[in-house]
PDB file of C-alpha atoms in Angstrom:
ATOM      1  CA  UNK A   1       0.059   0.136   0.375  1.00 54.00           C
ATOM      2  CA  UNK A   2       1.356   3.238  -1.715  1.00 59.00           C
ATOM      3  CA  UNK A   3       1.047   5.448   1.980  1.00 81.00           C
ATOM      4  CA  UNK A   4       1.790   9.599   1.577  1.00 90.00           C
ATOM      5  CA  UNK A   5       3.197  11.141   5.132  1.00 92.00           C
ATOM      6  CA  UNK A   6       2.931  14.715   5.562  1.00 95.00           C
ATOM      7  CA  UNK A   7       4.248  16.622   8.771  1.00 95.00           C
ATOM      8  CA  UNK A   8       3.441  19.024  10.272  1.00 96.00           C
ATOM      9  CA  UNK A   9      -0.247  17.540  10.644  1.00 94.00           C
ATOM     10  CA  UNK A  10      -1.670  21.675  12.625  1.00 96.00           C
ATOM     11  CA  UNK A  11       0.693  24.670  12.238  1.00 96.00           C
ATOM     12  CA  UNK A  12      -0.716  27.901  13.478  1.00 97.00           C
ATOM     13  CA  UNK A  13       1.402  31.008  11.684  1.00 96.00           C
ATOM     14  CA  UNK A  14       1.495  35.047  12.097  1.00 97.00           C
ATOM     15  CA  UNK A  15       0.627  36.593   8.903  1.00 97.00           C
ATOM     16  CA  UNK A  16       3.155  37.247   6.814  1.00 97.00           C
ATOM     17  CA  UNK A  17       5.366  34.611   8.611  1.00 97.00           C
ATOM     18  CA  UNK A  18       6.675  32.158   6.103  1.00 97.00           C
ATOM     19  CA  UNK A  19       6.448  27.757   6.402  1.00 97.00           C
ATOM     20  CA  UNK A  20       6.880  24.574   4.557  1.00 98.00           C
ATOM     21  CA  UNK A  21       4.901  21.961   4.558  1.00 98.00           C
ATOM     22  CA  UNK A  22       6.443  18.264   3.660  1.00 97.00           C
ATOM     23  CA  UNK A  23       5.044  15.068   2.265  1.00 96.00           C
ATOM     24  CA  UNK A  24       7.318  12.247   2.245  1.00 95.00           C
ATOM     25  CA  UNK A  25       6.807   8.416   0.330  1.00 91.00           C
ATOM     26  CA  UNK A  26       8.114   5.252   0.056  1.00 88.00           C
ATOM     27  CA  UNK A  27       6.971   4.576  -2.712  1.00 86.00           C
ATOM     28  CA  UNK A  28       7.707   6.864  -6.584  1.00 87.00           C
ATOM     29  CA  UNK A  29       4.621   9.001  -7.880  1.00 85.00           C
ATOM     30  CA  UNK A  30       4.704   9.458 -11.565  1.00 84.00           C
ATOM     31  CA  UNK A  31       3.392  12.757 -10.736  1.00 86.00           C
ATOM     32  CA  UNK A  32       2.011  14.210  -7.129  1.00 90.00           C
ATOM     33  CA  UNK A  33      -0.733  16.879  -6.883  1.00 92.00           C
ATOM     34  CA  UNK A  34      -1.310  19.886  -4.301  1.00 95.00           C
ATOM     35  CA  UNK A  35      -4.425  20.397  -2.836  1.00 95.00           C
ATOM     36  CA  UNK A  36      -6.317  23.022  -0.669  1.00 96.00           C
ATOM     37  CA  UNK A  37      -9.715  21.933   1.164  1.00 94.00           C
ATOM     38  CA  UNK A  38     -11.788  24.619   2.633  1.00 91.00           C
ATOM     39  CA  UNK A  39     -14.218  23.941   5.285  1.00 86.00           C
ATOM     40  CA  UNK A  40     -17.721  22.543   4.091  1.00 84.00           C
ATOM     41  CA  UNK A  41     -15.777  21.948   0.388  1.00 90.00           C
ATOM     42  CA  UNK A  42     -13.993  19.904  -1.449  1.00 93.00           C
ATOM     43  CA  UNK A  43     -10.160  19.615  -1.806  1.00 94.00           C
ATOM     44  CA  UNK A  44      -9.550  22.237  -4.960  1.00 93.00           C
ATOM     45  CA  UNK A  45      -6.271  21.525  -6.876  1.00 92.00           C
ATOM     46  CA  UNK A  46      -3.424  23.942  -6.488  1.00 94.00           C
ATOM     47  CA  UNK A  47      -0.506  22.514  -9.030  1.00 93.00           C
ATOM     48  CA  UNK A  48       0.374  19.177 -10.560  1.00 90.00           C
ATOM     49  CA  UNK A  49       4.290  18.502 -10.379  1.00 91.00           C
ATOM     50  CA  UNK A  50       5.666  16.235 -12.529  1.00 88.00           C
ATOM     51  CA  UNK A  51       9.613  15.907 -13.557  1.00 89.00           C
ATOM     52  CA  UNK A  52      11.991  15.005 -10.791  1.00 91.00           C
ATOM     53  CA  UNK A  53      13.266  18.249  -9.399  1.00 93.00           C
ATOM     54  CA  UNK A  54      10.349  20.351 -10.926  1.00 94.00           C
ATOM     55  CA  UNK A  55       9.430  23.713  -9.024  1.00 96.00           C
ATOM     56  CA  UNK A  56       6.576  26.016  -9.860  1.00 96.00           C
ATOM     57  CA  UNK A  57       5.682  28.523  -8.010  1.00 96.00           C
ATOM     58  CA  UNK A  58       1.953  30.253  -7.887  1.00 94.00           C
ATOM     59  CA  UNK A  59       2.035  33.605  -6.700  1.00 95.00           C
ATOM     60  CA  UNK A  60       3.864  33.444  -2.594  1.00 97.00           C
ATOM     61  CA  UNK A  61       3.544  29.611  -3.521  1.00 97.00           C
ATOM     62  CA  UNK A  62       6.436  27.336  -4.474  1.00 97.00           C
ATOM     63  CA  UNK A  63       5.910  23.881  -4.661  1.00 97.00           C
ATOM     64  CA  UNK A  64       8.765  21.056  -5.189  1.00 96.00           C
ATOM     65  CA  UNK A  65       9.160  17.547  -6.534  1.00 94.00           C
ATOM     66  CA  UNK A  66      11.653  15.150  -5.393  1.00 93.00           C
ATOM     67  CA  UNK A  67      14.584  13.917  -7.360  1.00 92.00           C
ATOM     68  CA  UNK A  68      13.549  11.165  -6.960  1.00 91.00           C
ATOM     69  CA  UNK A  69       9.863  11.237  -6.837  1.00 89.00           C
ATOM     70  CA  UNK A  70       8.987  10.057  -4.075  1.00 90.00           C
ATOM     71  CA  UNK A  71       8.639  13.595  -1.877  1.00 93.00           C
ATOM     72  CA  UNK A  72       7.309  16.892  -1.793  1.00 95.00           C
ATOM     73  CA  UNK A  73       7.412  19.684  -0.047  1.00 97.00           C
ATOM     74  CA  UNK A  74       5.008  23.516  -0.792  1.00 97.00           C
ATOM     75  CA  UNK A  75       5.926  26.579   0.211  1.00 98.00           C
ATOM     76  CA  UNK A  76       3.883  29.659   1.450  1.00 97.00           C
ATOM     77  CA  UNK A  77       5.718  33.073   1.634  1.00 97.00           C
ATOM     78  CA  UNK A  78       4.674  35.891   3.651  1.00 97.00           C
ATOM     79  CA  UNK A  79       1.468  34.092   4.693  1.00 97.00           C
ATOM     80  CA  UNK A  80      -1.664  35.417   4.810  1.00 97.00           C
ATOM     81  CA  UNK A  81      -5.937  34.775   6.684  1.00 96.00           C
ATOM     82  CA  UNK A  82      -6.758  33.626   3.545  1.00 94.00           C
ATOM     83  CA  UNK A  83      -4.088  30.704   2.987  1.00 96.00           C
ATOM     84  CA  UNK A  84      -6.005  29.122   5.910  1.00 96.00           C
ATOM     85  CA  UNK A  85      -7.138  25.760   5.165  1.00 95.00           C
ATOM     86  CA  UNK A  86      -6.664  21.798   5.008  1.00 95.00           C
ATOM     87  CA  UNK A  87      -3.623  21.303   2.555  1.00 97.00           C
ATOM     88  CA  UNK A  88      -3.453  18.072   1.220  1.00 96.00           C
ATOM     89  CA  UNK A  89      -0.886  16.278  -0.978  1.00 95.00           C
ATOM     90  CA  UNK A  90      -1.980  13.298  -3.630  1.00 92.00           C
ATOM     91  CA  UNK A  91       0.114  10.808  -4.951  1.00 88.00           C
ATOM     92  CA  UNK A  92      -0.835   9.781  -9.253  1.00 79.00           C
ATOM     93  CA  UNK A  93      -0.637   6.718 -10.047  1.00 72.00           C
ATOM     94  CA  UNK A  94      -1.465   6.200 -13.720  1.00 62.00           C
ATOM     95  CA  UNK A  95      -1.434   2.214 -12.639  1.00 64.00           C
ATOM     96  CA  UNK A  96      -4.029   2.468 -10.004  1.00 61.00           C
ATOM     97  CA  UNK A  97      -5.835   5.681 -11.766  1.00 64.00           C
ATOM     98  CA  UNK A  98      -7.060   6.566  -8.413  1.00 73.00           C
ATOM     99  CA  UNK A  99      -5.219   9.313  -6.192  1.00 85.00           C
ATOM    100  CA  UNK A 100      -3.677   8.627  -2.345  1.00 88.00           C
ATOM    101  CA  UNK A 101      -3.832  11.593  -0.825  1.00 91.00           C
ATOM    102  CA  UNK A 102      -1.660  12.472   2.398  1.00 92.00           C
ATOM    103  CA  UNK A 103      -2.886  12.825   5.954  1.00 89.00           C
ATOM    104  CA  UNK A 104      -3.163  16.667   5.423  1.00 93.00           C
ATOM    105  CA  UNK A 105      -1.900  19.676   7.328  1.00 95.00           C
ATOM    106  CA  UNK A 106      -3.912  21.876   8.646  1.00 95.00           C
ATOM    107  CA  UNK A 107      -2.757  25.499   8.450  1.00 97.00           C
ATOM    108  CA  UNK A 108      -3.995  28.780  10.324  1.00 96.00           C
ATOM    109  CA  UNK A 109      -2.787  32.389   9.215  1.00 97.00           C
ATOM    110  CA  UNK A 110      -3.801  34.418  12.792  1.00 96.00           C
ATOM    111  CA  UNK A 111      -4.259  38.166  11.489  1.00 94.00           C
TER     112      UNK A 111
ATOM    113  CA  UNK B   1     -17.799  26.087  -7.967  1.00 84.00           C
ATOM    114  CA  UNK B   2     -16.163  22.028  -9.268  1.00 86.00           C
ATOM    115  CA  UNK B   3     -19.148  22.144 -11.046  1.00 93.00           C
ATOM    116  CA  UNK B   4     -19.482  18.413  -9.415  1.00 96.00           C
ATOM    117  CA  UNK B   5     -22.907  18.657  -7.841  1.00 97.00           C
ATOM    118  CA  UNK B   6     -23.773  16.125  -4.502  1.00 97.00           C
ATOM    119  CA  UNK B   7     -26.907  15.539  -2.683  1.00 97.00           C
ATOM    120  CA  UNK B   8     -27.706  15.775  -0.253  1.00 97.00           C
ATOM    121  CA  UNK B   9     -25.905  18.442   1.543  1.00 96.00           C
ATOM    122  CA  UNK B  10     -26.309  16.409   5.281  1.00 97.00           C
ATOM    123  CA  UNK B  11     -28.016  13.191   6.452  1.00 97.00           C
ATOM    124  CA  UNK B  12     -28.184  11.923   9.815  1.00 97.00           C
ATOM    125  CA  UNK B  13     -29.149   8.113  10.433  1.00 97.00           C
ATOM    126  CA  UNK B  14     -29.097   5.575  12.940  1.00 97.00           C
ATOM    127  CA  UNK B  15     -27.223   2.401  12.953  1.00 97.00           C
ATOM    128  CA  UNK B  16     -27.956  -0.514  10.803  1.00 97.00           C
ATOM    129  CA  UNK B  17     -30.383   1.782   8.158  1.00 98.00           C
ATOM    130  CA  UNK B  18     -29.180   2.310   4.323  1.00 98.00           C
ATOM    131  CA  UNK B  19     -28.351   5.781   2.898  1.00 98.00           C
ATOM    132  CA  UNK B  20     -28.011   6.737  -0.903  1.00 98.00           C
ATOM    133  CA  UNK B  21     -25.895   9.448  -1.616  1.00 98.00           C
ATOM    134  CA  UNK B  22     -25.869  11.234  -5.436  1.00 98.00           C
ATOM    135  CA  UNK B  23     -23.081  13.419  -7.293  1.00 98.00           C
ATOM    136  CA  UNK B  24     -23.997  14.462 -10.720  1.00 98.00           C
ATOM    137  CA  UNK B  25     -20.184  15.462 -12.661  1.00 97.00           C
ATOM    138  CA  UNK B  26     -19.351  18.012 -14.569  1.00 95.00           C
ATOM    139  CA  UNK B  27     -20.730  18.443 -17.837  1.00 94.00           C
ATOM    140  CA  UNK B  28     -18.534  15.884 -20.057  1.00 89.00           C
ATOM    141  CA  UNK B  29     -16.859  14.509 -17.417  1.00 92.00           C
ATOM    142  CA  UNK B  30     -16.972  10.198 -17.718  1.00 91.00           C
ATOM    143  CA  UNK B  31     -14.947   9.120 -14.958  1.00 91.00           C
ATOM    144  CA  UNK B  32     -16.697  10.112 -11.367  1.00 94.00           C
ATOM    145  CA  UNK B  33     -14.763   8.460  -8.358  1.00 93.00           C
ATOM    146  CA  UNK B  34     -15.857   8.383  -4.785  1.00 96.00           C
ATOM    147  CA  UNK B  35     -14.081   9.276  -1.191  1.00 95.00           C
ATOM    148  CA  UNK B  36     -14.755   9.172   1.992  1.00 96.00           C
ATOM    149  CA  UNK B  37     -13.173  11.722   4.748  1.00 94.00           C
ATOM    150  CA  UNK B  38     -13.174  10.778   8.230  1.00 90.00           C
ATOM    151  CA  UNK B  39     -10.998  12.411  10.982  1.00 80.00           C
ATOM    152  CA  UNK B  40      -8.613   9.032  11.774  1.00 74.00           C
ATOM    153  CA  UNK B  41      -8.279   8.067   8.265  1.00 75.00           C
ATOM    154  CA  UNK B  42      -7.658  11.320   5.924  1.00 83.00           C
ATOM    155  CA  UNK B  43      -8.960  10.860   2.465  1.00 89.00           C
ATOM    156  CA  UNK B  44      -9.305   7.478   0.986  1.00 92.00           C
ATOM    157  CA  UNK B  45     -10.145   6.280  -2.405  1.00 91.00           C
ATOM    158  CA  UNK B  46     -13.436   4.291  -2.301  1.00 94.00           C
ATOM    159  CA  UNK B  47     -14.517   3.677  -6.138  1.00 94.00           C
ATOM    160  CA  UNK B  48     -14.471   4.670  -9.884  1.00 92.00           C
ATOM    161  CA  UNK B  49     -16.851   4.864 -12.594  1.00 93.00           C
ATOM    162  CA  UNK B  50     -15.634   5.305 -16.786  1.00 91.00           C
ATOM    163  CA  UNK B  51     -18.957   6.073 -18.663  1.00 92.00           C
ATOM    164  CA  UNK B  52     -21.149   3.841 -16.662  1.00 94.00           C
ATOM    165  CA  UNK B  53     -18.237   0.490 -16.070  1.00 94.00           C
ATOM    166  CA  UNK B  54     -16.229   0.314 -12.419  1.00 93.00           C
ATOM    167  CA  UNK B  55     -12.765   0.467 -13.177  1.00 88.00           C
ATOM    168  CA  UNK B  56     -11.115   0.837  -9.921  1.00 87.00           C
ATOM    169  CA  UNK B  57     -11.332  -0.313  -6.543  1.00 90.00           C
ATOM    170  CA  UNK B  58     -10.023   0.849  -3.144  1.00 89.00           C
ATOM    171  CA  UNK B  59     -11.063   0.600   0.763  1.00 84.00           C
ATOM    172  CA  UNK B  60     -14.819  -0.276  -0.264  1.00 94.00           C
ATOM    173  CA  UNK B  61     -16.397  -1.994   2.469  1.00 95.00           C
ATOM    174  CA  UNK B  62     -18.893  -4.584   0.833  1.00 96.00           C
ATOM    175  CA  UNK B  63     -21.833  -3.486   2.467  1.00 97.00           C
ATOM    176  CA  UNK B  64     -20.768   0.193   0.243  1.00 97.00           C
ATOM    177  CA  UNK B  65     -21.329  -0.105  -3.415  1.00 97.00           C
ATOM    178  CA  UNK B  66     -21.950   1.998  -6.261  1.00 97.00           C
ATOM    179  CA  UNK B  67     -23.145   2.715  -9.503  1.00 97.00           C
ATOM    180  CA  UNK B  68     -23.289   4.911 -12.141  1.00 97.00           C
ATOM    181  CA  UNK B  69     -26.417   5.362 -14.454  1.00 97.00           C
ATOM    182  CA  UNK B  70     -26.325   6.301 -18.681  1.00 96.00           C
ATOM    183  CA  UNK B  71     -26.465   9.665 -17.640  1.00 95.00           C
ATOM    184  CA  UNK B  72     -23.662   9.759 -15.731  1.00 96.00           C
ATOM    185  CA  UNK B  73     -24.539  10.795 -12.658  1.00 97.00           C
ATOM    186  CA  UNK B  74     -23.769   8.364 -10.132  1.00 98.00           C
ATOM    187  CA  UNK B  75     -24.912   6.996  -6.589  1.00 98.00           C
ATOM    188  CA  UNK B  76     -23.131   5.605  -3.260  1.00 98.00           C
ATOM    189  CA  UNK B  77     -24.819   3.193  -1.727  1.00 98.00           C
ATOM    190  CA  UNK B  78     -23.943   2.765   2.077  1.00 98.00           C
ATOM    191  CA  UNK B  79     -26.210   0.294   3.780  1.00 97.00           C
ATOM    192  CA  UNK B  80     -26.109  -1.559   7.231  1.00 97.00           C
ATOM    193  CA  UNK B  81     -24.436   1.437   8.569  1.00 98.00           C
ATOM    194  CA  UNK B  82     -21.738   1.800  11.644  1.00 97.00           C
ATOM    195  CA  UNK B  83     -20.381   4.671  14.234  1.00 96.00           C
ATOM    196  CA  UNK B  84     -18.275   4.050  12.400  1.00 94.00           C
ATOM    197  CA  UNK B  85     -19.354   5.117   8.866  1.00 96.00           C
ATOM    198  CA  UNK B  86     -19.741   9.223  10.185  1.00 96.00           C
ATOM    199  CA  UNK B  87     -17.468  10.323   7.783  1.00 96.00           C
ATOM    200  CA  UNK B  88     -17.705  12.999   4.276  1.00 96.00           C
ATOM    201  CA  UNK B  89     -18.020  11.225   1.871  1.00 97.00           C
ATOM    202  CA  UNK B  90     -16.301  13.103  -1.928  1.00 97.00           C
ATOM    203  CA  UNK B  91     -17.582  12.623  -5.703  1.00 97.00           C
ATOM    204  CA  UNK B  92     -15.288  13.402  -8.121  1.00 95.00           C
ATOM    205  CA  UNK B  93     -14.751  13.780 -11.744  1.00 93.00           C
ATOM    206  CA  UNK B  94     -12.721  14.126 -14.610  1.00 89.00           C
ATOM    207  CA  UNK B  95     -12.352  14.057 -18.552  1.00 82.00           C
ATOM    208  CA  UNK B  96     -10.461  10.740 -19.179  1.00 70.00           C
ATOM    209  CA  UNK B  97     -10.624   7.884 -17.809  1.00 63.00           C
ATOM    210  CA  UNK B  98      -7.325   7.426 -15.163  1.00 57.00           C
ATOM    211  CA  UNK B  99      -5.490   9.894 -12.953  1.00 53.00           C
ATOM    212  CA  UNK B 100      -3.642  10.570 -15.356  1.00 55.00           C
ATOM    213  CA  UNK B 101      -0.434  13.225 -14.835  1.00 54.00           C
ATOM    214  CA  UNK B 102      -1.926  16.294 -16.081  1.00 59.00           C
ATOM    215  CA  UNK B 103      -5.830  14.767 -15.292  1.00 71.00           C
ATOM    216  CA  UNK B 104      -7.680  16.847 -12.740  1.00 81.00           C
ATOM    217  CA  UNK B 105     -10.239  15.901 -10.492  1.00 88.00           C
ATOM    218  CA  UNK B 106     -12.617  17.965  -9.730  1.00 92.00           C
ATOM    219  CA  UNK B 107     -14.428  17.633  -6.375  1.00 94.00           C
ATOM    220  CA  UNK B 108     -17.577  17.951  -5.306  1.00 96.00           C
ATOM    221  CA  UNK B 109     -18.750  20.466  -2.028  1.00 95.00           C
ATOM    222  CA  UNK B 110     -19.583  16.377  -0.469  1.00 96.00           C
ATOM    223  CA  UNK B 111     -22.590  14.882   1.642  1.00 97.00           C
ATOM    224  CA  UNK B 112     -21.356  14.536   5.523  1.00 96.00           C
ATOM    225  CA  UNK B 113     -22.999  11.256   7.005  1.00 97.00           C
ATOM    226  CA  UNK B 114     -23.457  11.169  10.573  1.00 97.00           C
ATOM    227  CA  UNK B 115     -24.668   7.599  11.673  1.00 97.00           C
ATOM    228  CA  UNK B 116     -26.537   7.703  15.713  1.00 96.00           C
TER     229      UNK B 116
END
């Protein structure tokens, strides 16, 4: 069974701080996706990283895929209260056709 | 708004009962996925349908079943409900068959099931 471990599980920071969320697995994925989920809603895709070592930027969010395609990180610069939510990484395994989700990181940004 | 609709939004029922959750995918999407999200297990894949046919199974209990109809809407049936079945149930849809590299899944707002 492929597992994705996210750390930290919970993070409470002040507006303007930087943070990094990690997503680790012992398995190789063909690509990895990051989602954000807000209360009462379903997850929304933020980014897909495909190539080992790939870095993608989405405004203040920077996503990196590990060289071995087993891990990924999400870095947020100058966090804002609007960044509050549950961040989920999901491994894409074309063989299984389904997403394997990480355990999630619940982020709260205090104004 | 993802374009995926789920009904009902909330469902409260008793142990031993049976319920049906409904999902309408985005217009044009042929694949439908069902996920269960609970506090202790996170978001877990249950089952996938593509154009009416079951294509992949995840951690779905034998008490649970699903189907996709000719109009592409899907239903998830949960029977002999137990307290531990209380969770958020999400439906997602995508254009193509699998969770391919660039294939985005669009999630509905979920159905919150409470079993008392």
